[in-house]
Coordinates of C-alpha atoms in Angstrom, one line a residue:
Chain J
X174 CA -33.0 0.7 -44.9
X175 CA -33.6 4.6 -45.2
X176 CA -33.3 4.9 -41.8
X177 CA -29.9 3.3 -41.4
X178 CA -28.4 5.7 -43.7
X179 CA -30.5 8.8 -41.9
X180 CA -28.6 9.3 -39.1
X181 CA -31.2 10.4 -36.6
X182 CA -30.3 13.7 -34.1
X183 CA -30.8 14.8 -31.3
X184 CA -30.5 18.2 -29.5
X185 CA -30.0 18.6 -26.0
X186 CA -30.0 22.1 -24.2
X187 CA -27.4 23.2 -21.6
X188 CA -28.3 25.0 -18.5
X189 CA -26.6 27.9 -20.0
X190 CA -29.0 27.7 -22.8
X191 CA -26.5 26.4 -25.8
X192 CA -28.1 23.8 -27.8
X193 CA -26.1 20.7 -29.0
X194 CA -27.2 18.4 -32.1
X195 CA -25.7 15.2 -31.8
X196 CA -26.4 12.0 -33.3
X197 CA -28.7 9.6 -31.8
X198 CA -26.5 6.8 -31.0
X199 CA -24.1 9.1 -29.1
X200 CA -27.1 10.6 -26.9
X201 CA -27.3 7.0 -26.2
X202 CA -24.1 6.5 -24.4
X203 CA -26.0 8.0 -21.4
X204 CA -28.4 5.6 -20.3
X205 CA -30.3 8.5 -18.6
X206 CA -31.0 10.1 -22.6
X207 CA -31.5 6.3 -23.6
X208 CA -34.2 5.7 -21.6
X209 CA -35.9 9.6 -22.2
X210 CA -35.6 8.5 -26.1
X211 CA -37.1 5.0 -25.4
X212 CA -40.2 6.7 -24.1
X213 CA -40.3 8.5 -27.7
X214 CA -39.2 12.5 -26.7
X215 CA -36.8 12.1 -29.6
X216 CA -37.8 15.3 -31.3
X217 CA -37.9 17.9 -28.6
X218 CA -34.7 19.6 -27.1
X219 CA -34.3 17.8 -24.2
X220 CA -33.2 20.2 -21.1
X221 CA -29.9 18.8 -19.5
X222 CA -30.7 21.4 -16.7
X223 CA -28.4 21.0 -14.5
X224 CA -24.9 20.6 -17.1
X225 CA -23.2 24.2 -18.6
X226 CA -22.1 23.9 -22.2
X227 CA -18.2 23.5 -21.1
X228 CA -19.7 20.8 -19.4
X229 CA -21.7 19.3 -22.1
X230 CA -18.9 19.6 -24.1
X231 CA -16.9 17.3 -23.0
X232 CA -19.2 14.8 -21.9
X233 CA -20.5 14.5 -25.8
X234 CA -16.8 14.3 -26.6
X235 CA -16.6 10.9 -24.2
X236 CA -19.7 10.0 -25.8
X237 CA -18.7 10.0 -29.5
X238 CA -15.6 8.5 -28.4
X239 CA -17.3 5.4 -27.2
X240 CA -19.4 5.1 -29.9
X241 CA -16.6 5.7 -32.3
X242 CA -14.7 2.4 -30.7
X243 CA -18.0 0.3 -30.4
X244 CA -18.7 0.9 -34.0
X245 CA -15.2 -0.1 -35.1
X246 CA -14.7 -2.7 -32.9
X247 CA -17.7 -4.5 -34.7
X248 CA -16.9 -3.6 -38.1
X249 CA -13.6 -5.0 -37.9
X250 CA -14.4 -8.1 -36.1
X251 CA -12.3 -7.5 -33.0
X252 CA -13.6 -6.8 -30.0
X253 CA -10.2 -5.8 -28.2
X254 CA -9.6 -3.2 -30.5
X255 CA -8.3 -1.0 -27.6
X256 CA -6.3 -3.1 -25.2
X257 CA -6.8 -2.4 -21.1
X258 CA -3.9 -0.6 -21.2
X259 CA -4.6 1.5 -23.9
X260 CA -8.2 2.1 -22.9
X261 CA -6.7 3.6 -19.1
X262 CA -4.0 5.9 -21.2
X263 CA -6.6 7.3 -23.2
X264 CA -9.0 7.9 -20.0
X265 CA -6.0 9.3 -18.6
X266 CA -5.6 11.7 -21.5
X267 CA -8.9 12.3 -21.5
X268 CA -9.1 13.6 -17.9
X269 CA -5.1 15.5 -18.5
X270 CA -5.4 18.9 -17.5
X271 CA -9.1 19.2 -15.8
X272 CA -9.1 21.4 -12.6
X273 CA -11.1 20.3 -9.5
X274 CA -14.1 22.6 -10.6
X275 CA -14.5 21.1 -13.7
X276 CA -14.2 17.9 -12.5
X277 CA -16.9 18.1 -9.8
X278 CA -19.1 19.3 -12.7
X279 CA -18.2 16.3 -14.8
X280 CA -18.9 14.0 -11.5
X281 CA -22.3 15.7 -11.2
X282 CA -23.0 15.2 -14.9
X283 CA -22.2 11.6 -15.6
X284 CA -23.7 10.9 -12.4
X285 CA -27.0 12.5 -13.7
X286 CA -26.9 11.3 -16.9
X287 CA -25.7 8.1 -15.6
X288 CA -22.7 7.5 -18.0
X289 CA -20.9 5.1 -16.0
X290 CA -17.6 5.1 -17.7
X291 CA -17.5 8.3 -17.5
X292 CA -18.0 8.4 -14.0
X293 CA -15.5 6.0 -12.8
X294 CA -12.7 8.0 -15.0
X295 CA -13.6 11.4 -12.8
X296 CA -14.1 9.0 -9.5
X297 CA -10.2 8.1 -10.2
X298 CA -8.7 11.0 -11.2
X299 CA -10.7 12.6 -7.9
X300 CA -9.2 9.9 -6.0
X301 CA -5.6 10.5 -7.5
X302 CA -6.2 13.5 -6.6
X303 CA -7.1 13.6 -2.9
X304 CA -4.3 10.6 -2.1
X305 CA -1.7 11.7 0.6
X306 CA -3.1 14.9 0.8
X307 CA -3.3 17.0 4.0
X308 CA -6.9 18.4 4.3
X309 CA -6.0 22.0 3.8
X310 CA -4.4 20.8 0.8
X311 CA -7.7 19.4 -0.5
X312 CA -10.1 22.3 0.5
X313 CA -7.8 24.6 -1.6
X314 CA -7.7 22.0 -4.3
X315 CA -11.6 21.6 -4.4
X316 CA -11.8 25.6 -3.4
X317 CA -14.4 23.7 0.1
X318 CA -14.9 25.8 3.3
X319 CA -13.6 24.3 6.5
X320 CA -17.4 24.6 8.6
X321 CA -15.8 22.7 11.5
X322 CA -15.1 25.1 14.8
X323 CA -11.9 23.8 15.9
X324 CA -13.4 22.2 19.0
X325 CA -16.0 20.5 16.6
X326 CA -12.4 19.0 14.8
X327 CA -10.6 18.7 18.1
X328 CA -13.4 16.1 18.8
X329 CA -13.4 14.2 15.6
X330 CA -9.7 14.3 15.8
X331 CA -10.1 12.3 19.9
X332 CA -12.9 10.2 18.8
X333 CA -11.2 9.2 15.2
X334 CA -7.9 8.9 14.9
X335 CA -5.8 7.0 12.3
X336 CA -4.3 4.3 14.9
X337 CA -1.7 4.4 13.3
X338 CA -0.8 7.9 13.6
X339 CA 1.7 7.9 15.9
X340 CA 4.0 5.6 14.3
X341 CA 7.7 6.8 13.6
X342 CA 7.0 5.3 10.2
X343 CA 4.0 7.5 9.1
X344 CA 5.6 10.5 10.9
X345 CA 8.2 10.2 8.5
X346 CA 6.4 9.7 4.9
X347 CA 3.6 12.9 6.4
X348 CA 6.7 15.2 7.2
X349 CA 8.5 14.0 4.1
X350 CA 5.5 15.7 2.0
Chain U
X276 CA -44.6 21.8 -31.8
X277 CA -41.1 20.4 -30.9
X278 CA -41.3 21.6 -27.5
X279 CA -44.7 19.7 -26.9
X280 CA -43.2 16.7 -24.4
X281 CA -40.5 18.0 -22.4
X282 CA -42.5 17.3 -19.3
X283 CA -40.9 13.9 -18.5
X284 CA -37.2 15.0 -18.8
X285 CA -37.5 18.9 -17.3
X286 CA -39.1 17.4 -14.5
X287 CA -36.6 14.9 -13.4
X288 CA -33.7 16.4 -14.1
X289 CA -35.7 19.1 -12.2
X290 CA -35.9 16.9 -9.3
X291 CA -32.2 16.4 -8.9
X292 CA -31.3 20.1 -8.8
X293 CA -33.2 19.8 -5.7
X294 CA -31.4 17.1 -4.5
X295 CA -28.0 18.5 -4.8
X296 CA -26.9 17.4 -1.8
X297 CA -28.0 14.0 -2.1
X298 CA -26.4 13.5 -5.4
X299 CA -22.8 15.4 -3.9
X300 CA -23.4 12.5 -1.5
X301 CA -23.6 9.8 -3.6
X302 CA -20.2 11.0 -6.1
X303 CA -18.5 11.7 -2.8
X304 CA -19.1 8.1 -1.3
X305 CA -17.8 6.7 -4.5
X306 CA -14.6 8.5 -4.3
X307 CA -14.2 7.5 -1.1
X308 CA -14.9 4.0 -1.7
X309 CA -11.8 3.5 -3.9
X310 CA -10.1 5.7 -1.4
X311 CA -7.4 3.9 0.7
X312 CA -8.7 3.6 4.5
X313 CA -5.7 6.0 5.9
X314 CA -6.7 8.6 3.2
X315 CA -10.4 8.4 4.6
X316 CA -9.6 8.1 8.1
X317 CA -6.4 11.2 8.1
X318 CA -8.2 13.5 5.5
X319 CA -11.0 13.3 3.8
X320 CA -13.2 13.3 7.6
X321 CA -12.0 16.7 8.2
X322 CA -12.0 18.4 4.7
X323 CA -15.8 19.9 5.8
X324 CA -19.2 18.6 7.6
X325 CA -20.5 17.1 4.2
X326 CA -17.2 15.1 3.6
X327 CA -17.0 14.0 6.5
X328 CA -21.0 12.7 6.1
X329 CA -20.0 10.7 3.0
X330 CA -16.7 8.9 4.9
X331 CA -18.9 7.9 7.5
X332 CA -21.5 6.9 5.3
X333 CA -23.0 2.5 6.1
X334 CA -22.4 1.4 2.9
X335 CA -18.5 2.1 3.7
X336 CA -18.1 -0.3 6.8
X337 CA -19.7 -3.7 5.2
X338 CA -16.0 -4.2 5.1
X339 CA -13.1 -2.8 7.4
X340 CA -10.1 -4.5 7.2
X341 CA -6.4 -3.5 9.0
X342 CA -4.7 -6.3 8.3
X343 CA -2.8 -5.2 5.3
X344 CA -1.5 -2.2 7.6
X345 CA -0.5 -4.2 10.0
X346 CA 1.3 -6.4 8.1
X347 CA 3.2 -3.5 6.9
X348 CA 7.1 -4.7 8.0
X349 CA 8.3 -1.1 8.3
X350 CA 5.7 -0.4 11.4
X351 CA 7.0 -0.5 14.9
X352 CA 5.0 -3.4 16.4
X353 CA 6.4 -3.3 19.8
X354 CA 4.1 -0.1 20.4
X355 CA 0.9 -2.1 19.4
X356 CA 1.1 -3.8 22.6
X357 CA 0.7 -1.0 25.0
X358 CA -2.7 0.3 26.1
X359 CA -2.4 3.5 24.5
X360 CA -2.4 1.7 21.3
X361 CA -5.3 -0.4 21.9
X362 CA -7.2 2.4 23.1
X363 CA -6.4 3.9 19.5
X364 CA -8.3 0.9 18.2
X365 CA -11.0 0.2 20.5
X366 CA -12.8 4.3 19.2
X367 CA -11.5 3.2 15.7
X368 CA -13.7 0.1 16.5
X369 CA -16.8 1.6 18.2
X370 CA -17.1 4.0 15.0
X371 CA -16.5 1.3 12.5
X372 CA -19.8 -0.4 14.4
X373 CA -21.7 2.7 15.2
X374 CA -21.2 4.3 11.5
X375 CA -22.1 0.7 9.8
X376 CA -25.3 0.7 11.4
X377 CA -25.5 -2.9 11.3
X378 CA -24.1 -3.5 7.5
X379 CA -21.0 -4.8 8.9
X380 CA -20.3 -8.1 7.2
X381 CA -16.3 -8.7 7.8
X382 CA -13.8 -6.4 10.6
X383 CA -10.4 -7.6 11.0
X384 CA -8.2 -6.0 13.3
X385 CA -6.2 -6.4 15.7
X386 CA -4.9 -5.6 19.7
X387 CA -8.6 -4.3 20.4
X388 CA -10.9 -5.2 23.9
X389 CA -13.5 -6.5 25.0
X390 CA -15.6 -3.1 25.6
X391 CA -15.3 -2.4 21.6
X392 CA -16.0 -5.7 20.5
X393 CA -19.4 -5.9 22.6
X394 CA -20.2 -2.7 21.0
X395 CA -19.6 -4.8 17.7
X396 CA -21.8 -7.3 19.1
X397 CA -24.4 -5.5 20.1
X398 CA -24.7 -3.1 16.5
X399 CA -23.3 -5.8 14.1
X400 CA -26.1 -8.8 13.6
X401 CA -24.5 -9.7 9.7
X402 CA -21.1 -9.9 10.9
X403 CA -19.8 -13.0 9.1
X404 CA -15.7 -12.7 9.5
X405 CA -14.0 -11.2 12.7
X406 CA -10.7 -11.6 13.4
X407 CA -9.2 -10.0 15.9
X408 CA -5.7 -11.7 16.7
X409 CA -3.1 -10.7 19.3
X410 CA -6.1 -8.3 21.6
X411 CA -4.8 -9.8 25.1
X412 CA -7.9 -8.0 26.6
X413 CA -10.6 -9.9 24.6
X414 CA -12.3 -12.1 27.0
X415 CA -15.1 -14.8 27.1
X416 CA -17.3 -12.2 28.1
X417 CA -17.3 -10.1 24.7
X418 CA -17.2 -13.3 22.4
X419 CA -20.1 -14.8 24.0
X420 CA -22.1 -11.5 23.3
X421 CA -20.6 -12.3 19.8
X422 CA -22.0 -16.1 19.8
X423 CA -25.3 -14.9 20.7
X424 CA -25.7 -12.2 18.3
X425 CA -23.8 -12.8 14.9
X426 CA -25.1 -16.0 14.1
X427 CA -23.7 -15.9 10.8
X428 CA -20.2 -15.9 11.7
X429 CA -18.2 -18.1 9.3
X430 CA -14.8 -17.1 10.0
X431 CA -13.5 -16.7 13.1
X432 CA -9.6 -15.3 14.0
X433 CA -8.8 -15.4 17.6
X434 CA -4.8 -16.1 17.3
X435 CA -2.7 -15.2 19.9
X436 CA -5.7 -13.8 22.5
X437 CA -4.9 -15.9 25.6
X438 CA -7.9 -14.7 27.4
X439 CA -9.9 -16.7 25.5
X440 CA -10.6 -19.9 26.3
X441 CA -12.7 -23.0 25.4
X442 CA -15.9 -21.6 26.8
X443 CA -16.2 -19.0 24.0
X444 CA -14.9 -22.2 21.3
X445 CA -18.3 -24.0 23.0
X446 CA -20.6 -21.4 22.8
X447 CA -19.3 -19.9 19.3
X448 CA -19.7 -23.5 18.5
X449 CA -23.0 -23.8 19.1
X450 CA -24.6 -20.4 18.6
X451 CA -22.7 -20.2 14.7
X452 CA -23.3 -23.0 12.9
X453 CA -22.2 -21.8 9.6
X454 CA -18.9 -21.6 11.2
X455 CA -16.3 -22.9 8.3
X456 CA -13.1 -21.0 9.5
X457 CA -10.9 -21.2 12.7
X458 CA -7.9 -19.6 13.3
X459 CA -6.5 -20.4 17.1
X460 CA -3.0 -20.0 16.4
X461 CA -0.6 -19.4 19.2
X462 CA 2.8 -18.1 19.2
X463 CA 6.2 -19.7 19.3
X464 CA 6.9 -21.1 22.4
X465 CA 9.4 -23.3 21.4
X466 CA 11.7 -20.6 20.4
X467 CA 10.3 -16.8 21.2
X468 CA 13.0 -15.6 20.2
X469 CA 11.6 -13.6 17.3
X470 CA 8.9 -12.4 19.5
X471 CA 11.4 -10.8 22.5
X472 CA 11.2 -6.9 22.0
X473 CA 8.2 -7.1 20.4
X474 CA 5.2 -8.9 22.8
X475 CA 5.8 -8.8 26.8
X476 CA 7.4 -11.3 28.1
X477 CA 4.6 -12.2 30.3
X478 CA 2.4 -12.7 27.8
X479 CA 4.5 -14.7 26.3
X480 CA 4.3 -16.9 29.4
X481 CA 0.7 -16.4 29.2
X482 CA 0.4 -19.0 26.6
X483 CA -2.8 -21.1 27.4
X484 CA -2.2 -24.7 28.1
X485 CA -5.1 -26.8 27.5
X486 CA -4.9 -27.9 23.7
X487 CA -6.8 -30.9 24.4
X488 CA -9.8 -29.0 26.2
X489 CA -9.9 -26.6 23.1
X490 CA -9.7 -29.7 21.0
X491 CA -12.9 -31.1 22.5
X492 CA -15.0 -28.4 22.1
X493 CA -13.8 -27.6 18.6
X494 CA -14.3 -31.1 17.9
X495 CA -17.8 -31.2 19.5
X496 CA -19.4 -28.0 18.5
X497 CA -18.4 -26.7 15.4
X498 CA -18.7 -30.2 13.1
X499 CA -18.9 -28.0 9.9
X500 CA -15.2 -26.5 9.8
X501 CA -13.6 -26.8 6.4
X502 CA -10.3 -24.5 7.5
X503 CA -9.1 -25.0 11.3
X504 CA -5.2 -23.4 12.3
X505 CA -4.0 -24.8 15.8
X506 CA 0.0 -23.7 15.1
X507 CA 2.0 -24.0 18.6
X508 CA -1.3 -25.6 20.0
X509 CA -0.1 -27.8 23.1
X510 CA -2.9 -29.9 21.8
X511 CA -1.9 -33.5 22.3
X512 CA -2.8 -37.2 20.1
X513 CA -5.9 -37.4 22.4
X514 CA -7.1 -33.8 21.0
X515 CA -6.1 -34.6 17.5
X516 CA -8.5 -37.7 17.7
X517 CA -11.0 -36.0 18.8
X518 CA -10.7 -32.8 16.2
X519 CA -10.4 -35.7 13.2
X520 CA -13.4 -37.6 14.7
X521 CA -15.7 -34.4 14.9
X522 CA -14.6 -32.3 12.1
X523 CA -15.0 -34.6 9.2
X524 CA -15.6 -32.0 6.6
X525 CA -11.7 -30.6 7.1
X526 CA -10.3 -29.5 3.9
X527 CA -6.9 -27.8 5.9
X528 CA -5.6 -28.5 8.8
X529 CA -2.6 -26.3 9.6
X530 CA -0.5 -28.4 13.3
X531 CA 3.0 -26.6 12.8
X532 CA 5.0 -26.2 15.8
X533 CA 2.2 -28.8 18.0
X534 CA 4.9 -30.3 19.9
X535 CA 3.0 -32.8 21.9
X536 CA 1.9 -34.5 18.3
X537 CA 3.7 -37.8 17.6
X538 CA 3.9 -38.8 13.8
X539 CA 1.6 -41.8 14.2
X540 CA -0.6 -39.2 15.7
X541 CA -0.7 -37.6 12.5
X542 CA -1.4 -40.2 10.2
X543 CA -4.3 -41.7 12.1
X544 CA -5.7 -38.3 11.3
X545 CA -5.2 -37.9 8.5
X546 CA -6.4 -41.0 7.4
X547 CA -9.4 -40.7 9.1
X548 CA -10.2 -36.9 7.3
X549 CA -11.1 -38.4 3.6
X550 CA -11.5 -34.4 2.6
X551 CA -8.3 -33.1 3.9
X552 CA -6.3 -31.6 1.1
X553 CA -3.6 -29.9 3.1
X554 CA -2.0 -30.7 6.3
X555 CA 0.7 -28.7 8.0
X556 CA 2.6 -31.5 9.8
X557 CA 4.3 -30.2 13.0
X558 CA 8.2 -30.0 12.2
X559 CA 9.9 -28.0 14.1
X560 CA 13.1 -26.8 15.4
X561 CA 13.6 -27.3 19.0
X562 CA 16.8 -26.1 20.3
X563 CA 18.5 -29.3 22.0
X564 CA 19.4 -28.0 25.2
X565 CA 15.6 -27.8 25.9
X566 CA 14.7 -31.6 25.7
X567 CA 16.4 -34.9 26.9
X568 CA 17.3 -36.2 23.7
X569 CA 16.9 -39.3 25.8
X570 CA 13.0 -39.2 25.9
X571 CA 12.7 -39.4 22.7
X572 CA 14.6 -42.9 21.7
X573 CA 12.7 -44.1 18.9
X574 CA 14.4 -43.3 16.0
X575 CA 11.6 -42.7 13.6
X576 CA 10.0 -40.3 16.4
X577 CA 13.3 -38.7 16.6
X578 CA 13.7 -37.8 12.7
X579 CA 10.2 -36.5 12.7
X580 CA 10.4 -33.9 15.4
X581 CA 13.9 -32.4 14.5
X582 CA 13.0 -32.6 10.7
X583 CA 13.4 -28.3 9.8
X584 CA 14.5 -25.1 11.4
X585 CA 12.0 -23.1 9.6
X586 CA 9.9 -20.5 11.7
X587 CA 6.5 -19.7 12.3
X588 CA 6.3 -15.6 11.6
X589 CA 3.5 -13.7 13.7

């Protein structure tokens, strides 16, 4: 019983150094932490090496989100607590205003810590992201380096091409943009 | 004393700073996997070297599927007909097969050849769905490289490729016998007109002629259809016989426009398949001019033949 009422914490250090205390059950959310605290390293600072503290940040936010909705869900007997649609607008909220930096850091992250929610709402918003884009437009969206030589993309370009390309009809909606 | 066990957790994590690459890899392939095809094909390849690793990576091409682009109404379909356009598909084709390294479970397309299909063949032993309607250059030769090597092929499109002929039906037949799919539609004969502009006339004329030899094979080889589509099929009551006869386990059976199918054709059928659950009965519109009304006296035979002017849409 004294247990249930001690919440038990964990700390967990950035790779920038900053060390975060957080309860157990929200550690949890990340199956990668579950499992390290399954094998019983509960009481050291575990070294999330390769996640800064900006990073971290908002990962544990997601975290104690979930385990804010699981907890009331099953206090108040209902499950559905947070409808479909309400569940997308606040993953869309959630991911409002991160930049493309951030949001490969946050891929890297809940890929690592293997938070899969987490994951798919960065995989989407990426996604969103990189839809009817040219790709100039996406390198200086996701600040990457062209490394083709231009006969290397003349090739690619020969070898690969939408079929479609030539059609009056995608000439139109590309020009249009 | 806290710090005692970190071991385990520095270590791993450790391990996939190392693999940065790999794990770039991995988030990148996800994105692209809810990407839309165009997006992949148009963009993402040529953002950088890496990107254009991950839209090329196998576990990508299990699936490749056109069809909901070229149903898109707003396209200009005349153009897929000419060989420029085909060509398009065909290296669209050979990538899909080369970059799926043999994961390649379903490709629909359409208006490829035979080279890129062999290529299919050859790299693509888990193919189980192919369809590859309207490619006027697939042959026999490329679908019996298919027969031999994707055994388990269950769904099979070959609508509106008149190269094709009962040989491949045989051998397909035989060589796949998990074969529960066939769609050998052809197009309207009876009234092209919603085809002029669109397909060359001459392939129009091009339509193949010998329903009832199709019939036999599909009838003979591939017992375990549950879903076979013969629209405009100049199959006649012989051919139906024989389909009803061999394919006993037909749960569809889609006839429209088979002009050469009388009514009492259709019900011995249809008696005789205890499974069937749908049948698409031939009615049709046939302009008058085309037939002596005079041939077809029988009254009954007459109100079943002229029964609705709807038409078949390719």
């Amino acid at each position: 019983m004294s247990e249930s009422t001690e919440k038990k914490m964990v700390r967990l250090r950035s790779s920038d150094g900053e060390v975060f205390e957080v309860e157990e059950s929200v550690a949890k959310v990340a199956k990668t932490l579950q499992d390290m605290l399954e094998e019983d390293c509960a009481d050291a600072v575990i070294p999330i090496t390769c996640v800064r503290a900006p990073i971290l940040t908002k990962v544990i936010d997601y975290c104690k989100d979930q385990v804010m909705i699981s907890s009331s869900s099953s206090t108040t007997n209902n499950p559905n607590e947070r409808t479909e649609q309400e569940r997308k607008a606040w993953g869309q909220k959630f991911m409002e205003g991160v930049d493309s930096s951030t949001l490969c850091e946050l891929l890297v992250a809940s890929n690592f810590l293997n938070i899969e929610g987490l994951l798919n709402l960065g995989v989407d918003k990426m996604v969103s992201m990189i839809q009817g884009k040219y790709p100039q437009e996406i390198r200086d969206m996701f600040n990457v380096v062209n490394d083709f030589t231009p006969e290397e993309e003349e090739e690619i370009r020969n070898q690969n091409a939408w079929a479609f390309e030539r059609d009056p009809y995608y000439k139109k909606r590309s020009s249009s943009k | 004393m806290e710090k005692q066990n970190p071991e385990t957790p520095e270590s791993s994590c450790g391990s996939s700073v190392r693999n940065w690459a790999d794990l770039t890899h991995v988030c990148l392939v996800n994105v692209f996997s809810r990407l839309p095809d165009e997006d992949r094909w148009k963009s993402a390849m040529f953002v950088c070297k890496s990107w254009m690793e991950a839209t090329q990576d196998r576990s990508l091409f299990v699936k490749f599927d056109l069809e909901t682009v070229f149903e898109n109404k707003k396209l200009d379909r005349s153009a897929w007909w000419e060989p420029e356009f085909e060509k398009r598909i065909d290296r669209m084709v050979r990538s899909v097969a080369e970059w799926s390294d043999g994961a390649l479970q379903e490709l629909r397309v359409r208006h490829c050849s035979d080279q890129a299909l062999s290529l299919v063949a050859e790299r693509s032993p888990n193919l189980q769905v192919l369809s590859i309607r309207s490619s006027p250059n697939v042959t026999d030769e490329s679908l019996s490289k298919i027969a031999f090597s994707c055994s388990l092929l269950r769904e099979l499109d070959i609508s509106y490729c008149y190269e094709v002929s009962y040989k491949s039906l045989e051998l397909i037949g035989r060589q796949c016998p998990n074969l529960k799919v066939l769609k050998r539609n052809h197009m309207n004969w009876l009234d092209p007109s919603q085809h002029l502009g669109i397909v060359p006339t001459e392939y129009l004329n091009a339509l193949p002629q010998d329903g009832d030899r199709e019939a036999s094979r599909v009838a003979m080889y591939m017992r375990n259809l549950e879903h076979l589509e013969l629209r405009f099929s100049k199959m006649s009551a012989k051919g139906l016989a024989l389909v009803a006869e061999g394919c006993a386990n037909l749960k569809y059976l889609d006839l429209f426009g088979c002009a050469s199918l009388t009514s009492r054709a259709m019900e011995q059928a249809s008696t005789k398949l205890k499974n069937l659950s749908t049948l698409v009965r031939p009615n049709f519109y046939i302009p008058r001019a085309l037939f002596n009304v005079e041939r077809y006296g029988h009254w009954r035979l007459h109100d079943e033949r002229f029964q609705t002017n709807a038409f078949f849409q390719i």
